[in-house]
Amino acid sequence: MKYIITIIWGFILGHVVYYLGSSLTSTPYDFTLATILGLVMAVATVVLAQILLKSDNEEVKKS
């Protein structure tokens, strides 16, 4: 369930970031690219969390 919520929030925040970036650079808003950006950021967040949790668990086991 937490992965689904992460992807939904990544989708939303990706659109917000893309909208703000396109407004600041005076370029048109593109829904497709904003969706890709949001999904890539969500997947990267999930992968990074798994890597960090794995290394954190290994440190606890060594102690």
C-alpha positions as a Markdown table, in Angstrom:
| # | Residue | x | y | z |
|---|---|---|---|---|
| 1 | Met | 0.0 | 0.0 | 0.0 |
| 2 | Lys | 2.8 | 2.4 | 0.8 |
| 3 | Tyr | 4.2 | 2.0 | -2.7 |
| 4 | Ile | 0.9 | 2.9 | -4.3 |
| 5 | Ile | 0.7 | 6.0 | -2.1 |
| 6 | Thr | 4.3 | 6.9 | -3.0 |
| 7 | Ile | 3.5 | 6.6 | -6.7 |
| 8 | Ile | 0.4 | 8.7 | -6.4 |
| 9 | Trp | 2.2 | 11.5 | -4.5 |
| 10 | Gly | 5.1 | 11.3 | -7.0 |
| 11 | Phe | 2.7 | 11.7 | -9.8 |
| 12 | Ile | 1.1 | 14.8 | -8.1 |
| 13 | Leu | 4.4 | 16.4 | -7.0 |
| 14 | Gly | 5.9 | 15.7 | -10.4 |
| 15 | His | 3.2 | 17.7 | -12.1 |
| 16 | Val | 3.6 | 20.5 | -9.6 |
| 17 | Val | 7.3 | 20.7 | -10.2 |
| 18 | Tyr | 6.9 | 20.5 | -13.9 |
| 19 | Tyr | 4.2 | 23.2 | -13.9 |
| 20 | Leu | 6.3 | 25.6 | -11.8 |
| 21 | Gly | 9.4 | 24.9 | -13.9 |
| 22 | Ser | 7.5 | 25.5 | -17.2 |
| 23 | Ser | 6.0 | 28.7 | -15.8 |
| 24 | Leu | 9.4 | 30.0 | -14.7 |
| 25 | Thr | 10.9 | 29.3 | -18.1 |
| 26 | Ser | 7.9 | 30.5 | -20.1 |
| 27 | Thr | 7.5 | 27.1 | -21.8 |
| 28 | Pro | 4.2 | 25.3 | -22.4 |
| 29 | Tyr | 3.0 | 22.7 | -19.9 |
| 30 | Asp | 3.2 | 19.2 | -21.2 |
| 31 | Phe | 1.1 | 16.6 | -19.4 |
| 32 | Thr | 3.0 | 13.6 | -20.8 |
| 33 | Leu | 6.4 | 14.8 | -19.7 |
| 34 | Ala | 5.1 | 15.8 | -16.3 |
| 35 | Thr | 3.7 | 12.3 | -15.8 |
| 36 | Ile | 7.0 | 10.7 | -16.8 |
| 37 | Leu | 8.9 | 13.1 | -14.4 |
| 38 | Gly | 6.5 | 12.2 | -11.6 |
| 39 | Leu | 6.7 | 8.5 | -12.1 |
| 40 | Val | 10.5 | 8.5 | -12.4 |
| 41 | Met | 10.8 | 10.5 | -9.2 |
| 42 | Ala | 8.4 | 8.1 | -7.4 |
| 43 | Val | 10.3 | 5.0 | -8.5 |
| 44 | Ala | 13.6 | 6.6 | -7.6 |
| 45 | Thr | 12.3 | 7.4 | -4.2 |
| 46 | Val | 11.2 | 3.8 | -3.6 |
| 47 | Val | 14.5 | 2.4 | -4.8 |
| 48 | Leu | 16.5 | 4.8 | -2.8 |
| 49 | Ala | 14.5 | 4.0 | 0.3 |
| 50 | Gln | 15.1 | 0.3 | -0.2 |
| 51 | Ile | 18.8 | 0.9 | -0.5 |
| 52 | Leu | 19.0 | 3.1 | 2.5 |
| 53 | Leu | 16.9 | 0.7 | 4.7 |
| 54 | Lys | 19.0 | -2.3 | 3.6 |
| 55 | Ser | 22.3 | -0.5 | 4.5 |
| 56 | Asp | 20.8 | 0.7 | 7.8 |
| 57 | Asn | 19.7 | -2.9 | 8.7 |
| 58 | Glu | 23.2 | -4.2 | 7.9 |
| 59 | Glu | 24.8 | -1.6 | 10.2 |
| 60 | Val | 22.4 | -2.7 | 13.0 |
| 61 | Lys | 23.3 | -6.4 | 12.5 |
| 62 | Lys | 27.0 | -5.6 | 12.8 |
| 63 | Ser | 26.6 | -3.8 | 16.1 |
